[in-house]
Amino acid sequence: MNTVFGPVPSRRLGRSLGINNIPPKVCSYSCVYCQLGRAIEMSMVRRKFYDPRELIEETARRVRELRDKGEGLDYVTIVPNGEPTLDQDLGSLIAGLKELEVPVALITNSSLMCDPILREELHQLDWISLKIDSVDEATWRKIDRPHKNIDFKKMLNGMRTFAETFPGTLTTETMLVKGLNDGAAGVEGVADFLDLLEPAKSYISIPTRPPAEPWVEAPDEVSLAFAYREFSSRVAHVENLIGYEGNAFSFTGRPREDLLSITSVHPMRREVVEELLQKSKASLALLEELLQSGELVEVDFDEHRYYVRGFRR
Ligand code: SF4
């Protein structure tokens, strides 16, 4: 197995070199939407996997190669196909990676955040993503199917304690699954919790790859737009991750591309769409065409009309 891979382009992290610090499919969750399938080795006990010195040496070699070629790197990211915090040597791995003078990021499912030793180790990071799919325990059990020994309340408290003191960039990720956590009460509950965490950015994602359970479906566009609005009312920056990695936020003057890439990140109000069309000297016919093809979907609420990226075509 390649323990160091990439660099891969990532909307969240730019050009990122990935590090597999544990073998695939070892996780404390068995999420219904997991793209790794059902065959997860469930564990919540931190243990030794690979030698951190070897991982650091391999990463250092790749970083040197990229520097020699004049290729930039935005992050090295600890993102195995499983839960990276299960690695008992994570603290020394992060410390060694920090010496390479590239920012270090990690994506976690948050399940072990009740552990103060782990929180201390994670404090060395420059960027972290914490998963929070639900603040209702029964719903969390249905979606994330956690290891039976994980204490939900202690986990949430651990996330709050960590967020209060983490010096790096804290982001969150919430996967919305139709019929499980995309209802108003569930979305508002997570939004209130995000308000306490005060993340730099919150990402809303939907299942876009084949999930572990075939019945898993993405929420509809109305639910997605509602979640975006609720999260935005509590968190400064919210983005959708719905499987389209467009050149978001940059106005290229090509109205079709601009509309599709911006709406893949957040819903656009009608008047903003009209302004964009006007600026690029395009007509409303383009909007009609995108609606007809299903690439955009119209959603009404709060007396406003929004356009979101259609993802069901
Ligand atoms: S936390 Fe991630 S790796 Fe673990 S089961 Fe869920 S989606 Fe899969």
Short mmCIF file of C-alpha atoms and ligand atoms in Angstrom, two decimals:
data_model
loop_
_atom_site.label_atom_id
_atom_site.label_comp_id
_atom_site.label_asym_id
_atom_site.label_seq_id
_atom_site.Cartn_x
_atom_site.Cartn_y
_atom_site.Cartn_z
CA MET A 1 0.00 0.00 0.00
CA ASN A 2 1.14 3.54 -0.74
CA THR A 3 1.45 5.27 2.58
CA VAL A 4 2.06 8.64 0.88
CA PHE A 5 0.01 9.58 -2.17
CA GLY A 6 -0.63 12.54 -4.41
CA PRO A 7 -0.48 15.47 -4.44
CA VAL A 8 -4.19 15.53 -5.16
CA PRO A 9 -6.24 18.67 -5.80
CA SER A 10 -8.75 19.37 -3.07
CA ARG A 11 -11.19 22.25 -2.81
CA ARG A 12 -10.70 22.42 0.93
CA LEU A 13 -6.94 22.08 1.01
CA GLY A 14 -5.61 23.06 -2.41
CA ARG A 15 -2.71 20.80 -3.48
CA SER A 16 -2.44 18.21 -0.78
CA LEU A 17 -0.09 15.29 -0.24
CA GLY A 18 -2.05 12.48 1.45
CA ILE A 19 -0.74 10.24 4.22
CA ASN A 20 -2.22 6.86 5.10
CA ASN A 21 -1.24 6.37 8.74
CA ILE A 22 -3.43 3.31 9.28
CA PRO A 23 -4.40 0.33 7.08
CA PRO A 24 -7.65 0.73 5.08
CA LYS A 25 -11.06 0.14 6.66
CA VAL A 26 -10.07 0.38 10.32
CA CYS A 27 -12.60 2.75 11.83
CA SER A 28 -14.60 3.55 14.97
CA TYR A 29 -17.68 4.16 12.81
CA SER A 30 -19.41 2.18 10.11
CA CYS A 31 -21.32 5.00 8.42
CA VAL A 32 -24.26 4.06 6.21
CA TYR A 33 -22.81 6.32 3.50
CA CYS A 34 -19.20 5.10 3.77
CA GLN A 35 -17.63 4.63 0.37
CA LEU A 36 -15.37 1.89 1.78
CA GLY A 37 -18.36 -0.44 2.04
CA ARG A 38 -19.52 -2.47 5.01
CA ALA A 39 -16.37 -4.48 5.70
CA ILE A 40 -15.03 -2.12 8.33
CA GLU A 41 -12.80 -3.37 11.13
CA MET A 42 -14.50 -1.59 14.04
CA SER A 43 -12.22 -0.37 16.78
CA MET A 44 -12.01 2.49 19.23
CA VAL A 45 -8.77 1.54 20.93
CA ARG A 46 -5.74 3.52 19.82
CA ARG A 47 -2.87 1.27 18.82
CA LYS A 48 0.34 1.08 16.80
CA PHE A 49 0.06 0.64 13.06
CA TYR A 50 2.97 1.90 10.92
CA ASP A 51 6.31 3.21 12.14
CA PRO A 52 5.87 7.02 12.24
CA ARG A 53 9.57 7.55 11.39
CA GLU A 54 9.10 5.66 8.12
CA LEU A 55 5.99 7.70 7.29
CA ILE A 56 7.85 10.94 7.99
CA GLU A 57 10.88 9.86 5.92
CA GLU A 58 8.67 8.86 2.98
CA THR A 59 6.77 12.16 3.17
CA ALA A 60 10.03 14.12 3.41
CA ARG A 61 11.32 12.35 0.29
CA ARG A 62 8.14 13.24 -1.65
CA VAL A 63 8.22 16.85 -0.45
CA ARG A 64 11.88 17.15 -1.56
CA GLU A 65 11.03 15.68 -4.98
CA LEU A 66 8.19 18.16 -5.44
CA ARG A 67 10.35 21.09 -4.33
CA ASP A 68 13.10 20.04 -6.76
CA LYS A 69 10.53 20.07 -9.58
CA GLY A 70 9.33 23.50 -8.45
CA GLU A 71 5.86 22.13 -7.66
CA GLY A 72 4.01 23.79 -4.83
CA LEU A 73 2.23 22.03 -2.00
CA ASP A 74 -0.43 23.58 0.25
CA TYR A 75 -0.79 20.82 2.85
CA VAL A 76 0.27 17.38 3.89
CA THR A 77 -2.96 15.73 5.01
CA ILE A 78 -3.40 12.73 7.26
CA VAL A 79 -6.41 11.14 5.59
CA PRO A 80 -6.39 7.34 5.49
CA ASN A 81 -9.34 5.21 4.40
CA GLY A 82 -10.39 4.85 8.01
CA GLU A 83 -10.07 6.86 11.20
CA PRO A 84 -6.58 8.44 11.59
CA THR A 85 -6.88 9.19 15.32
CA LEU A 86 -6.83 5.44 16.07
CA ASP A 87 -3.08 5.66 15.47
CA GLN A 88 -1.32 5.65 18.83
CA ASP A 89 1.73 7.33 17.29
CA LEU A 90 -0.23 10.21 15.79
CA GLY A 91 1.39 12.81 18.10
CA SER A 92 4.94 11.97 17.00
CA LEU A 93 3.82 11.66 13.37
CA ILE A 94 2.38 15.20 13.37
CA ALA A 95 5.46 16.55 15.19
CA GLY A 96 7.76 15.02 12.55
CA LEU A 97 5.63 16.26 9.63
CA LYS A 98 5.65 19.79 11.05
CA GLU A 99 9.42 19.87 10.58
CA LEU A 100 8.94 19.60 6.81
CA GLU A 101 7.62 23.17 6.85
CA VAL A 102 4.41 22.39 5.02
CA PRO A 103 1.11 22.98 6.90
CA VAL A 104 -0.31 19.73 8.32
CA ALA A 105 -4.03 18.86 8.10
CA LEU A 106 -6.15 15.97 9.38
CA ILE A 107 -9.71 14.80 8.70
CA THR A 108 -11.37 12.96 11.60
CA ASN A 109 -14.78 11.52 12.42
CA SER A 110 -14.42 13.14 15.90
CA SER A 111 -15.34 9.92 17.73
CA LEU A 112 -12.28 9.92 20.00
CA MET A 113 -12.34 13.62 20.85
CA CYS A 114 -13.20 12.81 24.47
CA ASP A 115 -9.56 11.72 24.92
CA PRO A 116 -7.50 14.63 26.36
CA ILE A 117 -4.20 13.08 25.19
CA LEU A 118 -5.46 12.92 21.62
CA ARG A 119 -6.73 16.52 21.80
CA GLU A 120 -3.28 17.63 22.94
CA GLU A 121 -1.66 15.82 20.00
CA LEU A 122 -4.11 17.40 17.54
CA HIS A 123 -3.24 20.86 18.82
CA GLN A 124 -0.08 20.69 16.74
CA LEU A 125 -2.10 20.68 13.50
CA ASP A 126 -2.56 23.67 11.23
CA TRP A 127 -5.98 22.57 9.94
CA ILE A 128 -8.56 20.05 11.08
CA SER A 129 -11.95 18.84 9.90
CA LEU A 130 -14.33 17.46 12.54
CA LYS A 131 -17.29 15.38 11.43
CA ILE A 132 -20.64 16.15 13.04
CA ASP A 133 -23.62 14.50 11.36
CA SER A 134 -26.15 14.80 14.18
CA VAL A 135 -26.46 16.03 17.76
CA ASP A 136 -29.32 13.61 18.39
CA GLU A 137 -27.87 10.38 19.75
CA ALA A 138 -30.43 8.05 18.15
CA THR A 139 -29.89 9.65 14.73
CA TRP A 140 -26.10 9.57 15.17
CA ARG A 141 -26.34 5.84 15.90
CA LYS A 142 -28.40 5.31 12.74
CA ILE A 143 -26.13 7.24 10.40
CA ASP A 144 -22.63 6.76 11.76
CA ARG A 145 -23.20 3.36 13.45
CA PRO A 146 -20.48 3.99 16.06
CA HIS A 147 -18.49 1.45 18.05
CA LYS A 148 -20.62 0.51 21.07
CA ASN A 149 -18.14 1.93 23.59
CA ILE A 150 -18.19 5.49 22.27
CA ASP A 151 -19.96 7.84 24.65
CA PHE A 152 -21.90 10.39 22.57
CA LYS A 153 -22.11 13.16 25.18
CA LYS A 154 -18.42 12.86 26.08
CA MET A 155 -17.57 13.04 22.40
CA LEU A 156 -19.57 16.27 21.91
CA ASN A 157 -18.02 17.77 25.05
CA GLY A 158 -14.56 16.80 23.83
CA MET A 159 -15.21 18.55 20.52
CA ARG A 160 -16.25 21.71 22.37
CA THR A 161 -13.22 21.65 24.65
CA PHE A 162 -10.95 21.16 21.66
CA ALA A 163 -12.58 23.98 19.66
CA GLU A 164 -12.11 26.42 22.55
CA THR A 165 -8.33 26.15 22.50
CA PHE A 166 -7.30 24.86 19.07
CA PRO A 167 -4.90 27.44 17.60
CA GLY A 168 -5.20 26.27 13.97
CA THR A 169 -8.01 26.40 11.44
CA LEU A 170 -11.00 24.40 12.63
CA THR A 171 -13.55 23.26 10.05
CA THR A 172 -16.48 20.87 10.27
CA GLU A 173 -18.17 18.50 7.86
CA THR A 174 -21.78 17.32 8.00
CA MET A 175 -23.05 14.64 5.65
CA LEU A 176 -26.77 14.94 4.99
CA VAL A 177 -28.66 11.73 4.28
CA LYS A 178 -32.24 11.82 3.07
CA GLY A 179 -34.75 10.86 5.74
CA LEU A 180 -32.12 10.55 8.47
CA ASN A 181 -30.65 13.96 9.35
CA ASP A 182 -31.96 16.33 6.65
CA GLY A 183 -35.15 17.36 8.51
CA ALA A 184 -35.57 20.83 10.03
CA ALA A 185 -35.05 19.75 13.67
CA GLY A 186 -31.92 17.74 12.88
CA VAL A 187 -30.38 20.49 10.78
CA GLU A 188 -31.15 23.17 13.39
CA GLY A 189 -29.63 21.00 16.13
CA VAL A 190 -26.35 20.67 14.24
CA ALA A 191 -26.42 24.40 13.39
CA ASP A 192 -26.75 25.26 17.11
CA PHE A 193 -23.83 23.01 17.93
CA LEU A 194 -21.73 24.64 15.20
CA ASP A 195 -22.54 27.98 16.79
CA LEU A 196 -20.75 26.72 19.93
CA LEU A 197 -17.73 25.37 18.03
CA GLU A 198 -17.27 28.57 16.01
CA PRO A 199 -15.49 26.85 13.09
CA ALA A 200 -13.69 28.90 10.45
CA LYS A 201 -15.79 27.08 7.88
CA SER A 202 -18.50 24.41 7.85
CA TYR A 203 -18.93 22.06 4.93
CA ILE A 204 -22.18 20.33 4.05
CA SER A 205 -21.72 17.18 2.03
CA ILE A 206 -24.04 14.65 0.44
CA PRO A 207 -23.42 11.05 -0.59
CA THR A 208 -21.97 11.23 -4.10
CA ARG A 209 -20.15 7.90 -4.28
CA PRO A 210 -21.60 4.41 -3.92
CA PRO A 211 -22.52 4.13 -0.20
CA ALA A 212 -22.13 1.14 2.14
CA GLU A 213 -25.92 0.77 2.23
CA PRO A 214 -27.73 0.84 -1.13
CA TRP A 215 -30.79 2.59 0.35
CA VAL A 216 -28.80 5.72 1.22
CA GLU A 217 -29.95 8.75 -0.75
CA ALA A 218 -28.85 12.36 -1.01
CA PRO A 219 -31.26 14.96 0.41
CA ASP A 220 -33.30 16.95 -2.08
CA GLU A 221 -32.26 20.43 -3.15
CA VAL A 222 -34.77 22.13 -0.83
CA SER A 223 -33.32 20.39 2.25
CA LEU A 224 -29.81 21.22 1.12
CA ALA A 225 -30.68 24.89 0.65
CA PHE A 226 -32.40 24.93 4.06
CA ALA A 227 -29.34 23.43 5.74
CA TYR A 228 -27.13 25.97 4.01
CA ARG A 229 -29.27 28.81 5.30
CA GLU A 230 -29.44 27.45 8.87
CA PHE A 231 -25.70 26.83 9.07
CA SER A 232 -24.98 30.26 7.55
CA SER A 233 -27.04 31.95 10.23
CA ARG A 234 -24.66 30.54 12.89
CA VAL A 235 -21.30 30.15 11.09
CA ALA A 236 -19.41 32.80 9.11
CA HIS A 237 -18.49 30.58 6.16
CA VAL A 238 -20.46 27.62 4.85
CA GLU A 239 -19.81 25.63 1.69
CA ASN A 240 -21.52 22.71 0.05
CA LEU A 241 -19.43 19.75 -1.03
CA ILE A 242 -21.70 18.03 -3.51
CA GLY A 243 -19.23 16.43 -5.80
CA TYR A 244 -18.60 19.26 -8.25
CA GLU A 245 -15.17 20.80 -7.85
CA GLY A 246 -15.74 23.85 -10.02
CA ASN A 247 -13.67 26.99 -10.01
CA ALA A 248 -15.95 28.44 -7.33
CA PHE A 249 -16.01 32.10 -6.38
CA SER A 250 -13.96 33.34 -9.28
CA PHE A 251 -15.83 35.25 -11.93
CA THR A 252 -14.51 34.06 -15.28
CA GLY A 253 -16.97 35.94 -17.48
CA ARG A 254 -18.23 32.59 -18.83
CA PRO A 255 -21.74 32.67 -17.37
CA ARG A 256 -22.55 28.99 -17.74
CA GLU A 257 -19.40 27.85 -15.93
CA ASP A 258 -19.73 30.58 -13.34
CA LEU A 259 -23.33 29.69 -12.48
CA LEU A 260 -22.59 25.97 -12.23
CA SER A 261 -19.45 26.34 -10.18
CA ILE A 262 -20.85 28.90 -7.74
CA THR A 263 -24.11 27.00 -7.18
CA SER A 264 -22.15 23.84 -6.46
CA VAL A 265 -20.80 25.62 -3.39
CA HIS A 266 -23.82 27.60 -2.22
CA PRO A 267 -27.35 28.54 -3.32
CA MET A 268 -27.61 31.82 -5.30
CA ARG A 269 -30.43 34.29 -4.90
CA ARG A 270 -32.37 35.24 -8.04
CA GLU A 271 -31.11 38.82 -8.05
CA VAL A 272 -27.48 37.67 -7.80
CA VAL A 273 -27.98 35.35 -10.77
CA GLU A 274 -29.50 38.20 -12.77
CA GLU A 275 -26.57 40.43 -11.91
CA LEU A 276 -24.08 37.76 -12.99
CA LEU A 277 -25.92 37.27 -16.31
CA GLN A 278 -25.95 40.99 -16.91
CA LYS A 279 -22.24 41.36 -16.12
CA SER A 280 -21.40 38.60 -18.60
CA LYS A 281 -23.79 39.98 -21.21
CA ALA A 282 -25.91 36.81 -21.16
CA SER A 283 -29.69 36.57 -21.14
CA LEU A 284 -32.20 34.79 -18.94
CA ALA A 285 -32.43 32.17 -21.67
CA LEU A 286 -29.27 30.61 -20.28
CA LEU A 287 -30.91 30.27 -16.87
CA GLU A 288 -33.94 28.62 -18.50
CA GLU A 289 -31.69 26.22 -20.36
CA LEU A 290 -29.87 25.18 -17.17
CA LEU A 291 -33.21 24.67 -15.40
CA GLN A 292 -34.54 22.60 -18.29
CA SER A 293 -31.50 20.35 -18.30
CA GLY A 294 -31.68 19.91 -14.51
CA GLU A 295 -28.23 21.38 -14.00
CA LEU A 296 -29.86 24.07 -11.86
CA VAL A 297 -32.90 23.71 -9.63
CA GLU A 298 -35.19 26.51 -8.41
CA VAL A 299 -36.00 26.57 -4.69
CA ASP A 300 -38.32 29.07 -2.94
CA PHE A 301 -38.24 29.98 0.71
CA ASP A 302 -38.37 33.05 2.93
CA GLU A 303 -39.89 35.01 0.06
CA HIS A 304 -36.76 34.56 -2.00
CA ARG A 305 -36.04 32.44 -5.00
CA TYR A 306 -32.75 30.51 -4.94
CA TYR A 307 -30.88 28.45 -7.49
CA VAL A 308 -28.93 25.39 -6.46
CA ARG A 309 -26.86 22.90 -8.40
CA GLY A 310 -29.01 19.97 -9.50
CA PHE A 311 -27.30 16.71 -8.62
CA ARG A 312 -29.90 14.14 -9.61
CA ARG A 313 -29.58 14.14 -13.35
S1 SF4 B 1 -15.95 7.67 9.53
FE1 SF4 B 1 -15.30 7.76 7.41
S2 SF4 B 1 -14.10 5.88 7.08
FE2 SF4 B 1 -15.24 5.61 8.99
S3 SF4 B 1 -17.07 4.52 8.36
FE3 SF4 B 1 -17.57 6.72 8.37
S4 SF4 B 1 -17.19 7.42 6.26
FE4 SF4 B 1 -16.21 5.40 6.51
#
